[in-house]
PDB file of C-alpha atoms in Angstrom:
ATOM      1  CA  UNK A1190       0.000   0.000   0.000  1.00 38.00           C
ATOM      2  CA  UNK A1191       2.832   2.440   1.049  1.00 45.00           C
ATOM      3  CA  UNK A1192       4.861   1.500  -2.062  1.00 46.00           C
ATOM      4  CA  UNK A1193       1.746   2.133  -4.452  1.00 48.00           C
ATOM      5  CA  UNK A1194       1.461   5.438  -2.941  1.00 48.00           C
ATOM      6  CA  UNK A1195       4.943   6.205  -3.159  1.00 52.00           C
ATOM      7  CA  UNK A1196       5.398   5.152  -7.078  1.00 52.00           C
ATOM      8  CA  UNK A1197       2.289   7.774  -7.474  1.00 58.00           C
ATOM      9  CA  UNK A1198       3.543  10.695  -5.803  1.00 79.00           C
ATOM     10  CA  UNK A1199       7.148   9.737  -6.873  1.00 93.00           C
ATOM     11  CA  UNK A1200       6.371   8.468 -10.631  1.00 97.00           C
ATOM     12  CA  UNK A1201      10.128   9.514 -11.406  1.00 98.00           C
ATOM     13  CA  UNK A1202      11.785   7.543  -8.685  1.00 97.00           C
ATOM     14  CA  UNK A1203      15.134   6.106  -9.568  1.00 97.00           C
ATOM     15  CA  UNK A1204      15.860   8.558 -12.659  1.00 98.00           C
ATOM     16  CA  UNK A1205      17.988  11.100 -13.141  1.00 98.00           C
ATOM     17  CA  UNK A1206      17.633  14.643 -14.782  1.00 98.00           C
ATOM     18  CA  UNK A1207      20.223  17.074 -16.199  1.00 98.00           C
ATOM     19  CA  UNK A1208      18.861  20.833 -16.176  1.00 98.00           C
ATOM     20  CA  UNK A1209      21.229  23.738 -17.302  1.00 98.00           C
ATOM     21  CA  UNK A1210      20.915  27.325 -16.115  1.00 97.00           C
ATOM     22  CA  UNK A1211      19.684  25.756 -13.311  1.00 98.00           C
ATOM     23  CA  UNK A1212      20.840  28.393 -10.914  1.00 97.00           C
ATOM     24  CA  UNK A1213      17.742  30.368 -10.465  1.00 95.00           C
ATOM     25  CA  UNK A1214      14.853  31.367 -12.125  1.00 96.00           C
ATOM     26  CA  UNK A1215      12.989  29.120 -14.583  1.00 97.00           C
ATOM     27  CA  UNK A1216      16.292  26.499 -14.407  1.00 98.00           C
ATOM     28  CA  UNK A1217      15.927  26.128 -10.596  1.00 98.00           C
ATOM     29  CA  UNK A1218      11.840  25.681 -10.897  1.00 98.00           C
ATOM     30  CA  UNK A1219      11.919  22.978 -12.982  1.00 98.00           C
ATOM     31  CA  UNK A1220      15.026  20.928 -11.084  1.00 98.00           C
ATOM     32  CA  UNK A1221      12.446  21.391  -7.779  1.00 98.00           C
ATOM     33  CA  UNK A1222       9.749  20.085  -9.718  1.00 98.00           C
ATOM     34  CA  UNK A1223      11.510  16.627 -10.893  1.00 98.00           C
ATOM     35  CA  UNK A1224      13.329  16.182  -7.505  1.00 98.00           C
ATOM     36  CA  UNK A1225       9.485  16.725  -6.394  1.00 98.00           C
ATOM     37  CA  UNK A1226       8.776  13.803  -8.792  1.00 98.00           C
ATOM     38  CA  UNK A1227      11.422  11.457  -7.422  1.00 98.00           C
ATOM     39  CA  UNK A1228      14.127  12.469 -10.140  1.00 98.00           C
ATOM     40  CA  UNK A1229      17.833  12.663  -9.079  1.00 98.00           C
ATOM     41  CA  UNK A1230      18.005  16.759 -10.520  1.00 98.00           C
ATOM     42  CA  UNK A1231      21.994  17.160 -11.447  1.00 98.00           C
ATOM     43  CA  UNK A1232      21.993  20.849 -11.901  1.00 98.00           C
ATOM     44  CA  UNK A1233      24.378  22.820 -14.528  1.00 98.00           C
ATOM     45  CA  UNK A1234      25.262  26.206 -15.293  1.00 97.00           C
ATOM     46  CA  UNK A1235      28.321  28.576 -15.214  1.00 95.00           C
ATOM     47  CA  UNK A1236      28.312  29.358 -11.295  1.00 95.00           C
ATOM     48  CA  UNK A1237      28.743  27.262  -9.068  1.00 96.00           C
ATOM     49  CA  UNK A1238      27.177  29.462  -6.144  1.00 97.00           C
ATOM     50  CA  UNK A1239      23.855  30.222  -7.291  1.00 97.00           C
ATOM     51  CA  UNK A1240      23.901  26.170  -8.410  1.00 98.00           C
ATOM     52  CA  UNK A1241      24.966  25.043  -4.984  1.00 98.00           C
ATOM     53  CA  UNK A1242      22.011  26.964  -3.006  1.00 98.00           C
ATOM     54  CA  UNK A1243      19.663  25.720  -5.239  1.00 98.00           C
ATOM     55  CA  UNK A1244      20.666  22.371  -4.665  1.00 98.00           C
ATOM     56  CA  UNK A1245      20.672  22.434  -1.172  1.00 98.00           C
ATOM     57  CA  UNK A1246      17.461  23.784  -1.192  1.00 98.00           C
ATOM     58  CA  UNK A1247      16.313  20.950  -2.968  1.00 98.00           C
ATOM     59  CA  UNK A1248      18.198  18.545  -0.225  1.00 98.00           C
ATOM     60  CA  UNK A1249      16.282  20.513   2.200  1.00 98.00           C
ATOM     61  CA  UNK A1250      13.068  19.540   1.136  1.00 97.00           C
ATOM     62  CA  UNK A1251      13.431  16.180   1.113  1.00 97.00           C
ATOM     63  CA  UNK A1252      14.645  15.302  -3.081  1.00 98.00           C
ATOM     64  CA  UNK A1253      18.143  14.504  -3.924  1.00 98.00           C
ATOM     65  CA  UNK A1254      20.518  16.553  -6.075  1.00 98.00           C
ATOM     66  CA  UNK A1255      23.945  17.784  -6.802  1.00 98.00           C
ATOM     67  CA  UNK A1256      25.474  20.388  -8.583  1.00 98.00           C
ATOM     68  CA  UNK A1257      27.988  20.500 -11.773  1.00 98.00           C
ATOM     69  CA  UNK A1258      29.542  23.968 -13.309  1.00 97.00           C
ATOM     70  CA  UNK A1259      29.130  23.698 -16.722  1.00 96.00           C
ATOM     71  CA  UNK A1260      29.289  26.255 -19.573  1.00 97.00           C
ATOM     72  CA  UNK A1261      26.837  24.711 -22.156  1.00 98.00           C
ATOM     73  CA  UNK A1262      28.978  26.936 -24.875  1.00 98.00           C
ATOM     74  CA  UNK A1263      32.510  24.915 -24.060  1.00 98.00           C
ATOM     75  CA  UNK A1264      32.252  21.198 -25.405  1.00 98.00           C
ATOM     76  CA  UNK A1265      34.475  20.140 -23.184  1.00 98.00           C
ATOM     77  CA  UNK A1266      33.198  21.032 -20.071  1.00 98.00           C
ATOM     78  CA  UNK A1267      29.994  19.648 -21.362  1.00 98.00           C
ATOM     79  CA  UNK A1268      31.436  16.616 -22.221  1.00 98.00           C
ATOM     80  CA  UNK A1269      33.032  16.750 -18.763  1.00 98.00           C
ATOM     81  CA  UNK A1270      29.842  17.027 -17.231  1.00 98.00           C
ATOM     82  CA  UNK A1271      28.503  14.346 -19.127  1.00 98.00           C
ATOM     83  CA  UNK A1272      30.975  11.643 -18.420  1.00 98.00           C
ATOM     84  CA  UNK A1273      30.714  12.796 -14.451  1.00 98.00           C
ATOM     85  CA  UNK A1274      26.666  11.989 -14.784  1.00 98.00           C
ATOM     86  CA  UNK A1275      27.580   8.509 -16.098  1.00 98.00           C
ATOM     87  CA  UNK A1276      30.130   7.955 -13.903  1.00 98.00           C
ATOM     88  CA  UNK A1277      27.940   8.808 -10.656  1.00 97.00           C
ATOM     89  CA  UNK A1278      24.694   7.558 -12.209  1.00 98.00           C
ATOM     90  CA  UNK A1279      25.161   5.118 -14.851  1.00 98.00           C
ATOM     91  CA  UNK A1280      22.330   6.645 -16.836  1.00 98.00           C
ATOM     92  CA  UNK A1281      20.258  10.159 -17.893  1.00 98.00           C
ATOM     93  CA  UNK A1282      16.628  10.196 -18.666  1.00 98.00           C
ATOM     94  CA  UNK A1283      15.643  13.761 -18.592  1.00 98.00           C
ATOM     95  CA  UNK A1284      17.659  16.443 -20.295  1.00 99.00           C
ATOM     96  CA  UNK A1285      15.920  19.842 -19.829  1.00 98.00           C
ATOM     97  CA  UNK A1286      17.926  22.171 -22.147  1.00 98.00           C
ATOM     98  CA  UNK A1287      17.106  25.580 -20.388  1.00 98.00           C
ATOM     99  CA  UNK A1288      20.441  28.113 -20.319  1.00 97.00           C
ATOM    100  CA  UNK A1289      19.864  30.655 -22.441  1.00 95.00           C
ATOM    101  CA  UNK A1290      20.257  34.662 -22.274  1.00 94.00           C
ATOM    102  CA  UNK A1291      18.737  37.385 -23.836  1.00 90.00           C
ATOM    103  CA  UNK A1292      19.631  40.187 -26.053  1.00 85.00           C
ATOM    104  CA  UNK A1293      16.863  43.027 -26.249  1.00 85.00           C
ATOM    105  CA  UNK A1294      19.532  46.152 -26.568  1.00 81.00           C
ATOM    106  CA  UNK A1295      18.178  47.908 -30.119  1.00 91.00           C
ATOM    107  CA  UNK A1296      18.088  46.590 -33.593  1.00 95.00           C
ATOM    108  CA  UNK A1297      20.139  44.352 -35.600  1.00 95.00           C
ATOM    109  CA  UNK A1298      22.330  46.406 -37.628  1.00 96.00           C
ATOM    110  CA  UNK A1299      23.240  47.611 -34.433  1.00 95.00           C
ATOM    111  CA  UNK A1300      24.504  44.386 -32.384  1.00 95.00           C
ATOM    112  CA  UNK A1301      28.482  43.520 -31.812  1.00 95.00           C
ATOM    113  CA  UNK A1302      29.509  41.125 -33.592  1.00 96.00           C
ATOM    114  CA  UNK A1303      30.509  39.597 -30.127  1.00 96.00           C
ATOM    115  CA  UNK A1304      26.778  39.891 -28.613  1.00 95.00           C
ATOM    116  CA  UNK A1305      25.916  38.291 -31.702  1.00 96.00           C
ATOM    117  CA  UNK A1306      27.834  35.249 -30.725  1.00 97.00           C
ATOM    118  CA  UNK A1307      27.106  35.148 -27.214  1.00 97.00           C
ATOM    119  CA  UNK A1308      23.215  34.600 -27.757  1.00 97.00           C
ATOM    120  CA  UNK A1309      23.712  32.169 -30.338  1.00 97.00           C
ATOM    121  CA  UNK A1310      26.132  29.969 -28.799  1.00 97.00           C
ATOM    122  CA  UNK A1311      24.974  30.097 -25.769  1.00 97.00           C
ATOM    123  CA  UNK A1312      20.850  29.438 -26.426  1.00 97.00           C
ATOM    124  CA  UNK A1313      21.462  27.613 -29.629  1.00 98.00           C
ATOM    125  CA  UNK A1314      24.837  25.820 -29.942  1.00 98.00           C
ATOM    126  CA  UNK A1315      24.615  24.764 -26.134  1.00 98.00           C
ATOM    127  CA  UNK A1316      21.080  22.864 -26.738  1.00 98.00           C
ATOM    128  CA  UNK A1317      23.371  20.718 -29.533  1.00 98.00           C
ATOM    129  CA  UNK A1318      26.468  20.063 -27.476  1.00 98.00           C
ATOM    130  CA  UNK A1319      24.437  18.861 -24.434  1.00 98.00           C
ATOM    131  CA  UNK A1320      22.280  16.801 -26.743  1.00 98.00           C
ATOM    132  CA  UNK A1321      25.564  15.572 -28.125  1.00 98.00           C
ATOM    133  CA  UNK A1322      27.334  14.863 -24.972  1.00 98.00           C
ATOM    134  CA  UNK A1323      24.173  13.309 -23.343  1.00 98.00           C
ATOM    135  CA  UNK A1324      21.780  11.730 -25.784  1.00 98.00           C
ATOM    136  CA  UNK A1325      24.521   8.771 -26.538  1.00 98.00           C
ATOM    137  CA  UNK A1326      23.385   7.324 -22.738  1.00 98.00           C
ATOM    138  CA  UNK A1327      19.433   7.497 -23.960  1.00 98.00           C
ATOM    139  CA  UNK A1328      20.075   5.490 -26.712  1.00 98.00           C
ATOM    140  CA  UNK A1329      21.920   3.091 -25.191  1.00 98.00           C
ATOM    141  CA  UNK A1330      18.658   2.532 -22.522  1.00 98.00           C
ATOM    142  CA  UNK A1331      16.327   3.322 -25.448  1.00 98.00           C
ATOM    143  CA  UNK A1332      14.392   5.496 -23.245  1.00 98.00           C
ATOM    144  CA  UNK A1333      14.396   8.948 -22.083  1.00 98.00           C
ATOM    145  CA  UNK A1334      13.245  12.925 -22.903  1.00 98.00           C
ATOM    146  CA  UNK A1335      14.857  16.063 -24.018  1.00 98.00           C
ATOM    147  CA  UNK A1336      13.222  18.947 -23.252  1.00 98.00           C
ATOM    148  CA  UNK A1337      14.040  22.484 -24.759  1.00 98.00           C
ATOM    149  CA  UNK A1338      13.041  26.091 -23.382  1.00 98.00           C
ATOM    150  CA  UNK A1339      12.532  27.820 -26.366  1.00 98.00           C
ATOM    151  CA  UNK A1340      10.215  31.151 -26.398  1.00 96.00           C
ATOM    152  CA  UNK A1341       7.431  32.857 -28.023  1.00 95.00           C
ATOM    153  CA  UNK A1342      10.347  35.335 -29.225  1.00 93.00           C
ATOM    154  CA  UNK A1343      10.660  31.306 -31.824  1.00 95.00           C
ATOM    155  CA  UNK A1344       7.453  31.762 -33.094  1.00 94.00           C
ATOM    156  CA  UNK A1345       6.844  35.936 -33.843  1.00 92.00           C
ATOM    157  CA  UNK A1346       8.506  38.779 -34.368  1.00 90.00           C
ATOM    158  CA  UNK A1347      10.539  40.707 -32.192  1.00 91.00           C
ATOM    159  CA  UNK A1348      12.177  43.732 -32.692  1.00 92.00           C
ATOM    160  CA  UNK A1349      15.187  44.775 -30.942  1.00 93.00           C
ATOM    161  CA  UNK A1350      15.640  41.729 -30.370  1.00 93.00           C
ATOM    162  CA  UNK A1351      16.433  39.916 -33.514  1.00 96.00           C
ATOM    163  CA  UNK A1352      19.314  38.037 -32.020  1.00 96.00           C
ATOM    164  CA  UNK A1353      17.488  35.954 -29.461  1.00 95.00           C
ATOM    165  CA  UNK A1354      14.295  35.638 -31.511  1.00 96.00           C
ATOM    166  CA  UNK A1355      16.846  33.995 -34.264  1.00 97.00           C
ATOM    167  CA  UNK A1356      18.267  31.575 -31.724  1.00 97.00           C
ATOM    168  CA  UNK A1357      14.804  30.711 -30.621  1.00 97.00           C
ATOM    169  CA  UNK A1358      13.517  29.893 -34.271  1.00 97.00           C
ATOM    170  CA  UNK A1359      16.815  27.897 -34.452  1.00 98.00           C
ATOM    171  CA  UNK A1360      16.269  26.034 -31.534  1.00 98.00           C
ATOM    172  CA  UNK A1361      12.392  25.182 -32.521  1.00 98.00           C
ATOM    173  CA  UNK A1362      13.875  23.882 -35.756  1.00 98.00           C
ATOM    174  CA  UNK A1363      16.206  21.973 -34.121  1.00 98.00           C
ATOM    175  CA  UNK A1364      13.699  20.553 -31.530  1.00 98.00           C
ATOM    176  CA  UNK A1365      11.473  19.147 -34.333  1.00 98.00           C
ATOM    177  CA  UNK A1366      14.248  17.332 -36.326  1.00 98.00           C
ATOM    178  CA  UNK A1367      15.813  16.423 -32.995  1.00 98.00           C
ATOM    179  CA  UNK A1368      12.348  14.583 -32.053  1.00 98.00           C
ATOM    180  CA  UNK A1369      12.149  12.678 -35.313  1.00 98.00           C
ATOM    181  CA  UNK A1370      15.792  11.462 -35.130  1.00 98.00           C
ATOM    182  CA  UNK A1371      15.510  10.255 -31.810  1.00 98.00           C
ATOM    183  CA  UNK A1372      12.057   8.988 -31.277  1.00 97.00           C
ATOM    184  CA  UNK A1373      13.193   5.610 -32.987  1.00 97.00           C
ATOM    185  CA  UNK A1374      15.189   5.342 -29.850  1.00 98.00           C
ATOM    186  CA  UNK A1375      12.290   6.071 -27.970  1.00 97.00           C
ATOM    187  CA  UNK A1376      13.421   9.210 -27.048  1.00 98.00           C
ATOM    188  CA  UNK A1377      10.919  11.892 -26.484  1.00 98.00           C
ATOM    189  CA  UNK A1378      11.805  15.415 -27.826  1.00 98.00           C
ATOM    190  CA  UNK A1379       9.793  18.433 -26.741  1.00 98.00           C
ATOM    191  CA  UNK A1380      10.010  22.376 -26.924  1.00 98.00           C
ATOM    192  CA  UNK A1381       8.365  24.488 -24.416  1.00 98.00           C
ATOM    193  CA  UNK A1382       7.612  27.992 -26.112  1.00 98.00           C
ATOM    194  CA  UNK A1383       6.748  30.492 -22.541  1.00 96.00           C
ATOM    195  CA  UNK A1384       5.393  33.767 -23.348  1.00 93.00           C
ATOM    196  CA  UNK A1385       6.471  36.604 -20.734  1.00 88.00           C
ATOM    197  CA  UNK A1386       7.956  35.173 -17.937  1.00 92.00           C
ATOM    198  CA  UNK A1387       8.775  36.962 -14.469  1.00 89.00           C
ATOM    199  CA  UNK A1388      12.667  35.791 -13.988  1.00 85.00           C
ATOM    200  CA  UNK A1389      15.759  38.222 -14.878  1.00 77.00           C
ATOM    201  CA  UNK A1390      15.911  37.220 -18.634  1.00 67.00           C
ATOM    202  CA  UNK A1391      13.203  39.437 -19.844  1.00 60.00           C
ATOM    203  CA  UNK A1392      12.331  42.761 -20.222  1.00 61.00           C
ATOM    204  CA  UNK A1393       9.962  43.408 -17.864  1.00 64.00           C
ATOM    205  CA  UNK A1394       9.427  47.307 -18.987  1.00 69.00           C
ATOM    206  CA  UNK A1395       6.070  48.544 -19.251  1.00 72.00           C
ATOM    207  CA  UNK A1396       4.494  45.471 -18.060  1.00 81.00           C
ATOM    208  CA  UNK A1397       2.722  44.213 -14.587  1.00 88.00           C
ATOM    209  CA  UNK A1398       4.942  41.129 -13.238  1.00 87.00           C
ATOM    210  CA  UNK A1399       2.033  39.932 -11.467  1.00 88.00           C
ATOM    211  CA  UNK A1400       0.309  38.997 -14.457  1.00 91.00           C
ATOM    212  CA  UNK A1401       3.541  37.448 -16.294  1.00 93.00           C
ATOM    213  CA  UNK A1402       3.996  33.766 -15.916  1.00 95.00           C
ATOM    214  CA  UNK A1403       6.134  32.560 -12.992  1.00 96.00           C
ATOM    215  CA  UNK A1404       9.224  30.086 -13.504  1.00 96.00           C
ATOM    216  CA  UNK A1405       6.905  27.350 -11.711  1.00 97.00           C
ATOM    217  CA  UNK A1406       4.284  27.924 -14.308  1.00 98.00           C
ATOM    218  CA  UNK A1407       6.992  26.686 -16.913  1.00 98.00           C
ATOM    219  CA  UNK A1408       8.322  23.821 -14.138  1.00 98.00           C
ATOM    220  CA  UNK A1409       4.787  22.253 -14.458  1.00 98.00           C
ATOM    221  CA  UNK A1410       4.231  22.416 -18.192  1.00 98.00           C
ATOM    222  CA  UNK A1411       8.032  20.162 -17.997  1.00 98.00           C
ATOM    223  CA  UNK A1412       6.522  17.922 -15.227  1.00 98.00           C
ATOM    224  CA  UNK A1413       3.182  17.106 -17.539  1.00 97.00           C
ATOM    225  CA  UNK A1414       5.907  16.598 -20.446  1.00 98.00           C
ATOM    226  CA  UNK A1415       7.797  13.783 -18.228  1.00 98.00           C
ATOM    227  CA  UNK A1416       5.531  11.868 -16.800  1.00 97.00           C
ATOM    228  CA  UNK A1417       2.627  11.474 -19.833  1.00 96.00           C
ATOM    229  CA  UNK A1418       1.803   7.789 -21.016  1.00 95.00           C
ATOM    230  CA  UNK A1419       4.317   6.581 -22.959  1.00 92.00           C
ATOM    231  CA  UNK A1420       2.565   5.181 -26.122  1.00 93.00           C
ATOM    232  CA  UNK A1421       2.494   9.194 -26.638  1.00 92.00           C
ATOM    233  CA  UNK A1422       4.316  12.594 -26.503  1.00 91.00           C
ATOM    234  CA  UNK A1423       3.656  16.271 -26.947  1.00 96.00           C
ATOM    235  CA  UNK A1424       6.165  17.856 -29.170  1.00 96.00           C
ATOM    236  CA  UNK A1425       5.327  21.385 -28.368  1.00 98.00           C
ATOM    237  CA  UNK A1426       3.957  23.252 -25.775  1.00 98.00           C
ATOM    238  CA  UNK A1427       3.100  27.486 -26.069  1.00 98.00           C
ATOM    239  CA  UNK A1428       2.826  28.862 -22.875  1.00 97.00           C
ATOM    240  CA  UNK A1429       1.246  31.979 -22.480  1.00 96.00           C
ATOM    241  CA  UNK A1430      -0.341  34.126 -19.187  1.00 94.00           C
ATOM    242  CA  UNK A1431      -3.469  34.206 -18.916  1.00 94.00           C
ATOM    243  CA  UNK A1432      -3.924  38.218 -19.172  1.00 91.00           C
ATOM    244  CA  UNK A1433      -1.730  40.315 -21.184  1.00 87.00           C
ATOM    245  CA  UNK A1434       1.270  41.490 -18.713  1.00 84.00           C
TER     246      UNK A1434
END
């Protein structure tokens, strides 16, 4: 009776989840949600302060987790990070690819070259090398999901901000062809698209935070992702508030 309970509130006992920028905001949300779940959450990003305190409030409440810096931009730390997670673990089955920052200084012809590159290799070319480094191990078990944060910045226009709406556009794109490579493995591939979200990513000028969508609001659109049946998936979620921020 006890264990039937458990294995309900706990459907993701015994697996382990990788979540970058997982330091605050929406990253942090979504690696209290799994641990919530029973998930192992291993959480990554570039500091390793803001990681740790997350982490231990995980601990605190009861779910297990541990902390890994990890650039998602430098292939070898990622690679690094990987081989730690199967060292520790022996396995990944959730992959929530969520660093990303933003870029909403003025328009296009106006960018550095070097801004340029930051937003793209850090929201685009980080989803591939951590799908690179860690989607080997779901193949392998023939079971598992990848989860990208994407934005509604992927699916409209957005001026001033050309930058990170092209890396978001990218990354849908990527998602989709991502989830018909892999679902032969039986790999689920999914892109959450959030509209305005109340964390320190976006530009919050001119509108009422209150009304924005909170990083737990994104959190449980991943939980619903990881623990549907499994003769399905949902490849794409848009995420929006409910009144106009």
């Amino acid at each position: 009776m006890n264990t039937s309970s458990n294995q309900r509130t706990q459907p993701l006992a015994g697996e382990v989840s990788v979540i970058t920028g997982a330091g605050r905001g929406i990253g942090a949300a979504i690696a209290g949600a799994l641990a919530n779940l029973g998930a192992t959450a291993v959480l990554c990003g570039r500091t390793r302060g803001p990681l740790e305190s997350a982490a231990h409030t995980i601990v605190q409440a009861g779910g297990k987790a541990e902390a890994i810096a990890c650039d998602v931009r430098d292939l070898k730390a990622v690679e690094a990070a990987a081989k730690r997670v199967e060292s520790s673990f022996g396995r990944v089955d959730i992959l929530v690819n969520n660093a990303g920052i933003g870029g909403f200084g003025g328009p296009l012809h106006q960018l550095a070259p070097d801004s340029w590159d930051k937003i793209l290799n850090t929201n685009l070319r980080g989803v591939f090398y951590m799908t690179r480094a860690f989607a080997p191990m779901m193949i392998r078990a023939c079971s598992g999901h990848i989860i990208n944060i994407s934005s509604l910045a992927g699916k409209n226009a957005l001026p001033n901000g050309a930058a990170y709406a092209a890396s978001k556009w990218g990354l849908n794109g990527l998602s989709y062809s991502m989830a018909e490579e892999l679902r032969g493995h039986n790999i689920r591939v999914a892109v959450i698209c959030p509209g305005s979200t109340n964390t320190d990513l976006s530009p919050h000028v001119g509108k009422d935070q209150a009304k924005m969508l909170q990083p737990n609001d994104v959190a449980h659109a991943v939980a619903m992702l990881v623990t549907q049946a499994p003769q399905s998936f949902v490849s794409e979620i848009l995420l929006r508030p409910t009144q106009k921020p």
